[in-house]
CSV table of C-alpha atoms in Angstrom, one decimal:
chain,number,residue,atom,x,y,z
A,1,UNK,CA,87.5,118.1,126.3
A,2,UNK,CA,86.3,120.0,122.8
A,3,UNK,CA,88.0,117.4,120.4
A,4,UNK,CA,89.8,119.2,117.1
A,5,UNK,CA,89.5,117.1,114.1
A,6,UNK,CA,92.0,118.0,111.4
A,7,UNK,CA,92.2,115.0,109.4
A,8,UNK,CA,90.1,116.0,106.8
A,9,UNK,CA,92.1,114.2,104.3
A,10,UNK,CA,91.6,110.4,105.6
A,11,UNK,CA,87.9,111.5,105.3
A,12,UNK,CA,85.6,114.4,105.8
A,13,UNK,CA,82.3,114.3,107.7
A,14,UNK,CA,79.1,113.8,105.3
A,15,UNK,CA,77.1,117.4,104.9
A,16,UNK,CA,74.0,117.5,106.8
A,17,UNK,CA,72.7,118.8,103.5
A,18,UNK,CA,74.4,116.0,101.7
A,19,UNK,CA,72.3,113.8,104.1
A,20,UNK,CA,69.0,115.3,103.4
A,21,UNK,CA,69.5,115.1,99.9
A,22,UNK,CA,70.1,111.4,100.1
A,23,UNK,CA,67.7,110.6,102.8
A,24,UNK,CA,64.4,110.0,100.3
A,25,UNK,CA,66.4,107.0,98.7
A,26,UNK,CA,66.3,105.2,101.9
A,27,UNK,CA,62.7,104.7,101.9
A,28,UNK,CA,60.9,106.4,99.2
A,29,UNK,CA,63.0,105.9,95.8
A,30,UNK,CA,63.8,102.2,96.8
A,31,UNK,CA,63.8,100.8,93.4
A,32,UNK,CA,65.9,98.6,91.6
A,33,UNK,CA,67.6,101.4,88.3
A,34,UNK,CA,67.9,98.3,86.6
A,35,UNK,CA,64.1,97.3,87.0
A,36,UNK,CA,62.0,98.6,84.0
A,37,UNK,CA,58.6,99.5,86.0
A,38,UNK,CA,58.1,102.5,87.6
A,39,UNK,CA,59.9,102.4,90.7
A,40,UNK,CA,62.8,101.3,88.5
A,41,UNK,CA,62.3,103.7,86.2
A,42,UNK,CA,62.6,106.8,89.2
A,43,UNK,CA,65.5,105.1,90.7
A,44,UNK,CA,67.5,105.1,87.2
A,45,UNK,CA,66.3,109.0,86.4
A,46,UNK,CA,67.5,110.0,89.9
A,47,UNK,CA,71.1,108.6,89.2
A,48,UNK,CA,71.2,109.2,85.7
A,49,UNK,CA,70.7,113.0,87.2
A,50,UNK,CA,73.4,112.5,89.7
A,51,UNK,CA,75.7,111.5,86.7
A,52,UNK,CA,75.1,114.5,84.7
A,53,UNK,CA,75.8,116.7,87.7
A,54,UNK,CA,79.2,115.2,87.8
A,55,UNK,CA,80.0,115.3,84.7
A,56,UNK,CA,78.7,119.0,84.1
A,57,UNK,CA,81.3,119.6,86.9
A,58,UNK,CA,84.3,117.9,85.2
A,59,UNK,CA,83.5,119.2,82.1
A,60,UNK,CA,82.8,115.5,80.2
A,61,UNK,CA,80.0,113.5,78.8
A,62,UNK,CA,77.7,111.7,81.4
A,63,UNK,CA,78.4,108.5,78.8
A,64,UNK,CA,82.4,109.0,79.6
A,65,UNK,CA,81.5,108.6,84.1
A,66,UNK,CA,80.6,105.6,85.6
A,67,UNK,CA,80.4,104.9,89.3
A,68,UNK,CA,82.6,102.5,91.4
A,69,UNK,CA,82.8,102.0,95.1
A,70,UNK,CA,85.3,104.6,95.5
A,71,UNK,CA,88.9,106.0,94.9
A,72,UNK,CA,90.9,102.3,95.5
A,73,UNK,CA,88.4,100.6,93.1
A,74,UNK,CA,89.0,103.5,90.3
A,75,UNK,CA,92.2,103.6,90.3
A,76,UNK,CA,92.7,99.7,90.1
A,77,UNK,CA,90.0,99.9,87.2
A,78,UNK,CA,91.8,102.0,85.1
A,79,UNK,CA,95.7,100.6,85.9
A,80,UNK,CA,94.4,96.8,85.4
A,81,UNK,CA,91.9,97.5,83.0
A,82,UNK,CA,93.8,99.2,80.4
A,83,UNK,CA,96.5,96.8,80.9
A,84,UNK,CA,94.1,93.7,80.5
A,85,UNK,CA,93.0,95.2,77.3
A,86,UNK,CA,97.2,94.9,76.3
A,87,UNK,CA,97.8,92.0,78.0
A,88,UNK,CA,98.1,89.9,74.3
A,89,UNK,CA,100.4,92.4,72.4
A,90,UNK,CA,103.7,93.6,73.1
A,91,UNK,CA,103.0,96.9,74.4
A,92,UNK,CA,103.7,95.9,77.9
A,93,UNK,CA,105.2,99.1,80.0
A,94,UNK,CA,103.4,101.1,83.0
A,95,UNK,CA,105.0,104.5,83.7
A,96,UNK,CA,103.6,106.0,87.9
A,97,UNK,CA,105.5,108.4,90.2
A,98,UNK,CA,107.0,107.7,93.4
A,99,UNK,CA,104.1,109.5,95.4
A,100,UNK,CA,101.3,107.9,94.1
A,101,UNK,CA,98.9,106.5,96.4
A,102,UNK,CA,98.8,102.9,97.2
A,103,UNK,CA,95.8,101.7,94.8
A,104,UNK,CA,98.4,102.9,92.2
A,105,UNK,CA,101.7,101.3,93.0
A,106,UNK,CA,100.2,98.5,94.6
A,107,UNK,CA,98.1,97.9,91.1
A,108,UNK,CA,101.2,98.3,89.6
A,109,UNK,CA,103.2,96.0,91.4
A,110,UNK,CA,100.3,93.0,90.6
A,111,UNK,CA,101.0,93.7,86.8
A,112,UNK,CA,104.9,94.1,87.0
A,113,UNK,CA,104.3,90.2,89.0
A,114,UNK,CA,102.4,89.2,85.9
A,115,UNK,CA,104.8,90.2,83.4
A,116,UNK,CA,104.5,93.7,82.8
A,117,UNK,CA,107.3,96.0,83.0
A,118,UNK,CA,106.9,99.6,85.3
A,119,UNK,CA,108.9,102.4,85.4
A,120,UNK,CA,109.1,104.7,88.7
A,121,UNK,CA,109.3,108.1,88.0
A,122,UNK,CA,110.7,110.3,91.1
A,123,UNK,CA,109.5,113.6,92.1
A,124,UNK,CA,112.3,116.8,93.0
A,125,UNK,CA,112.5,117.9,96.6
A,126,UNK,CA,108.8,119.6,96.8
A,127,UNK,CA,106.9,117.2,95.2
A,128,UNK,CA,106.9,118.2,91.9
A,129,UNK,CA,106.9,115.2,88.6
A,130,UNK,CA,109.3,116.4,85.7
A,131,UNK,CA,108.0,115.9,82.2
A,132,UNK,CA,111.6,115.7,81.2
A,133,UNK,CA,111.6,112.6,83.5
A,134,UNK,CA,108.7,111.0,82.3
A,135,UNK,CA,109.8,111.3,78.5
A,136,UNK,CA,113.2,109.6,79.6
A,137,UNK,CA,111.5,107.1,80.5
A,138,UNK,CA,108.6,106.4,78.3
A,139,UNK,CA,109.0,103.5,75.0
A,140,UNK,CA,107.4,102.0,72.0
A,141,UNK,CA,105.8,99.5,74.9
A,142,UNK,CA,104.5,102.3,77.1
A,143,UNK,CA,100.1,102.0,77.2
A,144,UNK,CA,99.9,104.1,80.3
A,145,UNK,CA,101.0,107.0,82.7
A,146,UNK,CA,99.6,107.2,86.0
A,147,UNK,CA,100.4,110.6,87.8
A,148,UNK,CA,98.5,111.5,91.1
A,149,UNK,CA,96.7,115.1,90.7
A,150,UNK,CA,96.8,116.5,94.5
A,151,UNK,CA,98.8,114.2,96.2
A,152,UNK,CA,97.2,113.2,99.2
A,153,UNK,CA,100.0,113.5,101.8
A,154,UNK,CA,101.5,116.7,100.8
A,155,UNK,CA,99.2,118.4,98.4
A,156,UNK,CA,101.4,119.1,95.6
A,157,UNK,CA,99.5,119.6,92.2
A,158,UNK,CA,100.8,118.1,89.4
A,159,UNK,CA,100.5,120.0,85.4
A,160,UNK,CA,98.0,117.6,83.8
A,161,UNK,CA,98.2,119.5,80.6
A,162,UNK,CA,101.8,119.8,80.4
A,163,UNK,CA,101.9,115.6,81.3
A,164,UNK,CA,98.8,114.2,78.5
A,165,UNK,CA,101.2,116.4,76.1
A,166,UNK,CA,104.0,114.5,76.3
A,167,UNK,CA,102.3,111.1,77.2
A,168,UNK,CA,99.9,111.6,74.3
A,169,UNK,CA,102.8,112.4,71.7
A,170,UNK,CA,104.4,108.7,72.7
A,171,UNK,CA,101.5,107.0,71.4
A,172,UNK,CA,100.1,106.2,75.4
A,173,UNK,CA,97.4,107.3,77.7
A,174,UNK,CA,97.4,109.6,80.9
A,175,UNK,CA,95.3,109.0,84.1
A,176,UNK,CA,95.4,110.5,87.2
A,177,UNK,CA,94.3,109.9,90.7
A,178,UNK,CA,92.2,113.0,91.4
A,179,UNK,CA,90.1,112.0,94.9
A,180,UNK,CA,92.0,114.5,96.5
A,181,UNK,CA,91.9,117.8,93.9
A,182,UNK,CA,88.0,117.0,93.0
A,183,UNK,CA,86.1,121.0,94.1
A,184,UNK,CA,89.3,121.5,95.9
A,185,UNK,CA,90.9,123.2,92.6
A,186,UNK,CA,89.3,123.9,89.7
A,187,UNK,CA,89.5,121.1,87.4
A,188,UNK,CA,88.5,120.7,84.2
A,189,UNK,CA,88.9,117.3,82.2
A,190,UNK,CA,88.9,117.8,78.6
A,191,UNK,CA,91.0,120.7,78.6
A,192,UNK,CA,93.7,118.6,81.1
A,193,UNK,CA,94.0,116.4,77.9
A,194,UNK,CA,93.4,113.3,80.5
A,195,UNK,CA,92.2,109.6,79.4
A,196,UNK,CA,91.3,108.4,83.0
A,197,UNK,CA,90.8,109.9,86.4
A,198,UNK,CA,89.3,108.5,89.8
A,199,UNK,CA,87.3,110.3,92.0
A,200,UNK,CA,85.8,109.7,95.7
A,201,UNK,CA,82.6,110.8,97.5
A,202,UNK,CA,83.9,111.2,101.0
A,203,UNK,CA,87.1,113.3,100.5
A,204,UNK,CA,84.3,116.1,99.8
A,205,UNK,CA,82.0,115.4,102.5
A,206,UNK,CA,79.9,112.9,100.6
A,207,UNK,CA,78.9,109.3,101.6
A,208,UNK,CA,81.5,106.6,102.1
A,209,UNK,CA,81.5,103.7,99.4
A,210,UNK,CA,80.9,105.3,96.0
A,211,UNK,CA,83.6,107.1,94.0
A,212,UNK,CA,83.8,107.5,89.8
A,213,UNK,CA,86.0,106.6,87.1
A,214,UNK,CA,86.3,108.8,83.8
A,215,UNK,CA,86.9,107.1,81.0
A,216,UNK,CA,87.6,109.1,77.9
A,217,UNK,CA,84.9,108.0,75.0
A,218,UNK,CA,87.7,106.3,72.8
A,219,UNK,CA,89.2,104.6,75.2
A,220,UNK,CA,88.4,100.9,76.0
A,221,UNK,CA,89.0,99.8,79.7
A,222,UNK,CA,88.3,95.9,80.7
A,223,UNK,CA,86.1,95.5,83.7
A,224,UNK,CA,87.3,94.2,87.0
A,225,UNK,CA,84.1,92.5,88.0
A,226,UNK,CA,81.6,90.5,86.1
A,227,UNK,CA,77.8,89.3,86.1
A,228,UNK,CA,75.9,92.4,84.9
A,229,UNK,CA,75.5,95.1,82.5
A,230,UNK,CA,75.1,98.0,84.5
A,231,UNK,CA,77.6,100.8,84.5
A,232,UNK,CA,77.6,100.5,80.3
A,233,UNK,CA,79.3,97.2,81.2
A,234,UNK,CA,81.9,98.8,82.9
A,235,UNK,CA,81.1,98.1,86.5
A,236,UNK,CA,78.5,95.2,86.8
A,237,UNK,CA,76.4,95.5,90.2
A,238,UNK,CA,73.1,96.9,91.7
A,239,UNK,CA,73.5,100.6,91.9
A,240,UNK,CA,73.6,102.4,94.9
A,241,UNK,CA,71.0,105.2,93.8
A,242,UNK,CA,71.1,107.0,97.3
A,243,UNK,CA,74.9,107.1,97.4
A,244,UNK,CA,74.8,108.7,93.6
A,245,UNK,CA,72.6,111.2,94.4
A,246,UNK,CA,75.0,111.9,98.0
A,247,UNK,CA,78.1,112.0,95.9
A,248,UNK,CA,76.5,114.6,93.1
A,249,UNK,CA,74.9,116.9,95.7
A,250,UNK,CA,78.4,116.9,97.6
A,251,UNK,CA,80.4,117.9,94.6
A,252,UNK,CA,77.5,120.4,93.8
A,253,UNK,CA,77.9,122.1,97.2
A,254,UNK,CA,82.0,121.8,97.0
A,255,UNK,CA,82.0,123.6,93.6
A,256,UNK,CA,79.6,126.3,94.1
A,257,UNK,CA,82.0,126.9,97.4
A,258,UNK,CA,85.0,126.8,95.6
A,259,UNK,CA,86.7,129.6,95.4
A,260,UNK,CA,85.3,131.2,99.2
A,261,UNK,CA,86.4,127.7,100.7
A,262,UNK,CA,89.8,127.7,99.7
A,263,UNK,CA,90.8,131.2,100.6
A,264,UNK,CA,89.5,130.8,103.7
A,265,UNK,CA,91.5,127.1,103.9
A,266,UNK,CA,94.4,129.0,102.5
A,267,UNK,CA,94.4,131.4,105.4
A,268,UNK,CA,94.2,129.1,108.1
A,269,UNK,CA,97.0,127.1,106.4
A,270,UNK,CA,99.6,129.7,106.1
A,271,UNK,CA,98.4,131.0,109.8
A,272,UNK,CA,99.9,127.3,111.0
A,273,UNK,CA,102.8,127.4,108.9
A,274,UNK,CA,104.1,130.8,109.6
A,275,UNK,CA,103.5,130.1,113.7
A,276,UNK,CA,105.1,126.7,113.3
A,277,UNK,CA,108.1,127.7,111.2
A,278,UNK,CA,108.7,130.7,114.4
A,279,UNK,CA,108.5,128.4,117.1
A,280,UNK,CA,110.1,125.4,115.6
A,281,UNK,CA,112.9,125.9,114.0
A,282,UNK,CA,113.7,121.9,113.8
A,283,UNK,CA,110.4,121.6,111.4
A,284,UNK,CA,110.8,120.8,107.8
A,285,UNK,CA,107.9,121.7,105.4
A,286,UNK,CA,106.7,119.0,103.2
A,287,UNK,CA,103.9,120.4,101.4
A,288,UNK,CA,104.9,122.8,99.0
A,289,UNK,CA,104.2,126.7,99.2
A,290,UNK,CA,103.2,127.0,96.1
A,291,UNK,CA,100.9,124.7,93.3
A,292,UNK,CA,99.3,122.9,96.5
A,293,UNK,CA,95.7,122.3,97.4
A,294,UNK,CA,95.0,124.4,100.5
A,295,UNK,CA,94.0,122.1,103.0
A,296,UNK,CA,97.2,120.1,103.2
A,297,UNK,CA,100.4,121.1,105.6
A,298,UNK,CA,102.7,118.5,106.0
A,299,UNK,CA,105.3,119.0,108.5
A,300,UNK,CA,108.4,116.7,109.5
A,301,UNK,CA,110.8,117.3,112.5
A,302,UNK,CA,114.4,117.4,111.3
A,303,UNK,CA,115.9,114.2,112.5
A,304,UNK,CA,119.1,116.0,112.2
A,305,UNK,CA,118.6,118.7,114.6
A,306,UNK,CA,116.5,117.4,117.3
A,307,UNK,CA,115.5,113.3,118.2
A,308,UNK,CA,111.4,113.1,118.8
A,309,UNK,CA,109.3,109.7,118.3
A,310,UNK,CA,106.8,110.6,115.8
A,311,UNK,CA,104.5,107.8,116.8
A,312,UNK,CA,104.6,109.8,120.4
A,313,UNK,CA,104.1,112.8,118.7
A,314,UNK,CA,100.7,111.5,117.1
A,315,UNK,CA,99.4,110.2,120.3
A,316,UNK,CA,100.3,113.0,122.4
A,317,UNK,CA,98.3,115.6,119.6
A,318,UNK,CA,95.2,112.7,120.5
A,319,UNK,CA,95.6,112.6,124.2
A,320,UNK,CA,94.9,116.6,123.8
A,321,UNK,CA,92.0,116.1,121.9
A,322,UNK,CA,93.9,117.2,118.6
A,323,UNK,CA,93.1,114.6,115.3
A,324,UNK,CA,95.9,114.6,113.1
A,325,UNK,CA,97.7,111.6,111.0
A,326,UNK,CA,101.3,110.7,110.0
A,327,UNK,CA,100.1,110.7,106.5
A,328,UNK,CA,97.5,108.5,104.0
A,329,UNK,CA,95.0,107.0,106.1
A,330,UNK,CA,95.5,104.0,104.0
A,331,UNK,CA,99.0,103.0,105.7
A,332,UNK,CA,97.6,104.1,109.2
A,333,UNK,CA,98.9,101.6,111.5
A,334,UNK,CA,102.1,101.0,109.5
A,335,UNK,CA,105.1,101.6,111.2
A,336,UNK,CA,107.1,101.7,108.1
A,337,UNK,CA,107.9,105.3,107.2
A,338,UNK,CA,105.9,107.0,104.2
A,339,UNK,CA,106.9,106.6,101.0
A,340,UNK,CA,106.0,110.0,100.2
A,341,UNK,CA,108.0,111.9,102.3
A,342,UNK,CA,110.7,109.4,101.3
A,343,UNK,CA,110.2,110.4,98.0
A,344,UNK,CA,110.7,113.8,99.2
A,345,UNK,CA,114.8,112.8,100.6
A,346,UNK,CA,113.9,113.0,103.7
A,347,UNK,CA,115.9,110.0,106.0
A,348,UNK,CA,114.1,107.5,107.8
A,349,UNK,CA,113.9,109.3,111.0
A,350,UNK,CA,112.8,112.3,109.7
A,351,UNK,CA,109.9,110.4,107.6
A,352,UNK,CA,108.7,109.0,110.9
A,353,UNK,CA,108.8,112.4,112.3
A,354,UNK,CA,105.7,113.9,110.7
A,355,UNK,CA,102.6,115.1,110.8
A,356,UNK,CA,100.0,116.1,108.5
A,357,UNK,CA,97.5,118.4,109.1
A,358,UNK,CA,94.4,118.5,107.1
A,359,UNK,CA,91.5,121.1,107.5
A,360,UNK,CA,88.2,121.1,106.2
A,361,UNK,CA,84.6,123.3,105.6
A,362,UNK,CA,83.8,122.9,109.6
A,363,UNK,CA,87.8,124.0,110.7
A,364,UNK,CA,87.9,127.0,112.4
A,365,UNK,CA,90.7,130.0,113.2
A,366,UNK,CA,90.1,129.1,116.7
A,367,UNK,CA,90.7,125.3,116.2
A,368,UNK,CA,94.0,125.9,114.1
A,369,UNK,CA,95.2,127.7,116.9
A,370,UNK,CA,94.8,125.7,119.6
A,371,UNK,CA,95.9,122.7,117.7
A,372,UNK,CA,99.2,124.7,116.5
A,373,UNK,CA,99.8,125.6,120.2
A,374,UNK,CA,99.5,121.8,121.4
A,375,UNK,CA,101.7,120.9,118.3
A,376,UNK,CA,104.7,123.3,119.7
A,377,UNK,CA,104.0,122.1,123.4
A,378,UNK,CA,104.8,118.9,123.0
A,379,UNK,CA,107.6,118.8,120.4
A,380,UNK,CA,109.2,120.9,122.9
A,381,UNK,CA,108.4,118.5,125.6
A,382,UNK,CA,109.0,115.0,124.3
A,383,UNK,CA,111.5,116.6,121.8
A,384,UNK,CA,114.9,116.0,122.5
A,385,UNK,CA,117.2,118.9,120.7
A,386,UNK,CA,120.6,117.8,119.1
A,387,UNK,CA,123.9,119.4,120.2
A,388,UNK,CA,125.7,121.3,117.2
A,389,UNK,CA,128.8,120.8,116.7
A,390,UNK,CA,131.2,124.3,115.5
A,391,UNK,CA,133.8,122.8,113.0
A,392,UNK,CA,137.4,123.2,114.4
A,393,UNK,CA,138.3,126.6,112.7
């Protein structure tokens, strides 16, 4: 059995060119970037290098980047540490959305135990944060937003610029969770108006364990970890040179396939939607049609229309040798429903009703449609259509 993987949003397979970049700091470049001999002093130029890559991508100062050990560490990093750096004045007031990712509210709910108050701010019916919304609900005490870029379940893009506007006219800072937009969209930091934003290495076929936190010079974040001064005394710990250099060639490859990648990722993308929406007239789009990353198509069956076990309708997709998720790869074994799609309106049985589908730089037309034909197969065959009841005229 070929086996279709289309879960490239839980995590993408690392570039054989990726690999080959990083394999000479296995071996070769060994040394210690904190050492100040010559095997040190290669090891620090190689990801001081890797650095500047990334930040000549973002648009920022190498100074403003420091590495982490991935998307969940970043995000926590700039939630806790801003709000450490608070933690003695009165200026006590988180705002995030509804759909961030778990690093986010779960951060969020560890400061709201310690005494901080946190504001949820709730998306309309395509994914979409309101400004309006996040004004309302901004104060005096309000040091931080938090507002997902790409969400990672349904791919809606959020309008950092409009956001940092009206954050940055209420006296607080933005940051934004951008592991899933990074070389997806174009994105730019200084122009977003953003204070923070986390990145991750393997969303873009780049080594797992390494991600990157942008820190706006200006802006004073307390570290989580302690015992070292590397990182600018941001992020104490050895640094994993190899995995630096990884992460920097990825993005490099990503970006300079930008723009060919995600037409081609658009196209397979509304191929699957259009077939679906024909065949399955019970199916509910999640991700949005417009201001989405292209790889994302979340798809829900309609609870109200026809009764289907979504857990079945995973495992069935895997029995046919079909890769596909319910949604964030963090809350895979969960059997509560998502709290995206939630956030959506969608009811309970609905939520548990979906599937996302997630392509990638080695999807093909051929694997879409195969994996679209499986999809219709079995809701129709495990699917169990609801009668319709004509009001009494």
């Amino acid at each position: 059995m070929n086996k279709i993987y289309l879960d490239y949003t839980a995590t993408t397979p690392v570039d054989r060119r990726v690999i080959d970049a990083m394999s000479p700091y296995l071996d070769g470049t060994f040394g210690n970037a904190s050492s100040i001999h010559a095997f040190g002093r290669e090891a620090k130029a190689s990801l001081e290098n890797g650095r500047d890559k990334l930040a000549g991508f973002l648009g920022v100062r190498s100074s403003e980047l420091f590495f982490t050990s991935g998307g969940t560490e970043s995000d926590n990093t700039a939630l806790l540490g801003i709000a450490a750096k608070c933690e003695d004045t009165r200026k006590k007031h988180i705002v995030v959305s509804s759909i961030e990712h778990h690093a986010i509210l779960h951060g969020a709910d560890s400061l709201r135990r310690k005494g901080f108050k946190v504001s949820i701010v709730h998306v309309d019916p395509e994914g979409f944060v309101s400004s309006e919304e996040i004004e309302k609900v901004m104060t005096e005490e309000t040091i931080l937003v938090s507002i997902i870029h790409a969400n990672n379940e349904i791919g809606s893009v959020q309008r950092l610029s409009e956001l940092s506007g009206i954050v940055h006219s209420r006296g607080a800072l933005l940051h934004t969770d951008a592991v899933q937009s990074f070389c997806k969209i174009p994105l730019d930091l200084t122009s977003s108006g953003v204070d923070l934003a986390s990145f991750s290495a393997h969303k873009l076929y780049g080594p797992k364990g390494i991600g990157a936190l942008y820190v706006r010079r200006g802006v004073d974040v307390e570290p989580l970890l302690h015992g070292g001064a590397q990182e600018r005394n941001r992020r104490p710990g050895t640094e994993s040179v190899f995995m630096a250099v990884g992460f920097a060639k990825a993005a490099e490859l990503a970006s300079a396939e930008l723009s060919n990648e995600s037409t081609r990722l658009s196209r397979l993308n509304t191929s699957m939607r259009t077939k679906i929406s024909e065949e399955v007239p019970e199916a509910i789009f999640n991700s949005p049609g417009h201001d989405a990353i292209p790889n994302i198509l979340s798809v829900s069956i309609d609870s109200s229309k026809m009764e289907i076990d979504g857990e079945a309708l995973i495992i069935n997709m895997d029995l046919e040798g079909i890769a596909v998720s319910s949604g964030s790869a963090c809350s895979s074994g969960s059997l509560q429903p998502s709290h995206v799609i939630k956030a959506l309106g969608r009811d309970d049985a609905t939520t548990m009703a979906t599937v996302r589908f997630s392509f990638g730089r080695f999807t093909t037309e051929e694997e879409v449609v195969t994996a679209v034909d499986h999809f219709i197969g079995i809701v129709r065959r495990i699917g169990k259509r609801k009668k319709v009841i004509s009001p009494v005229s």
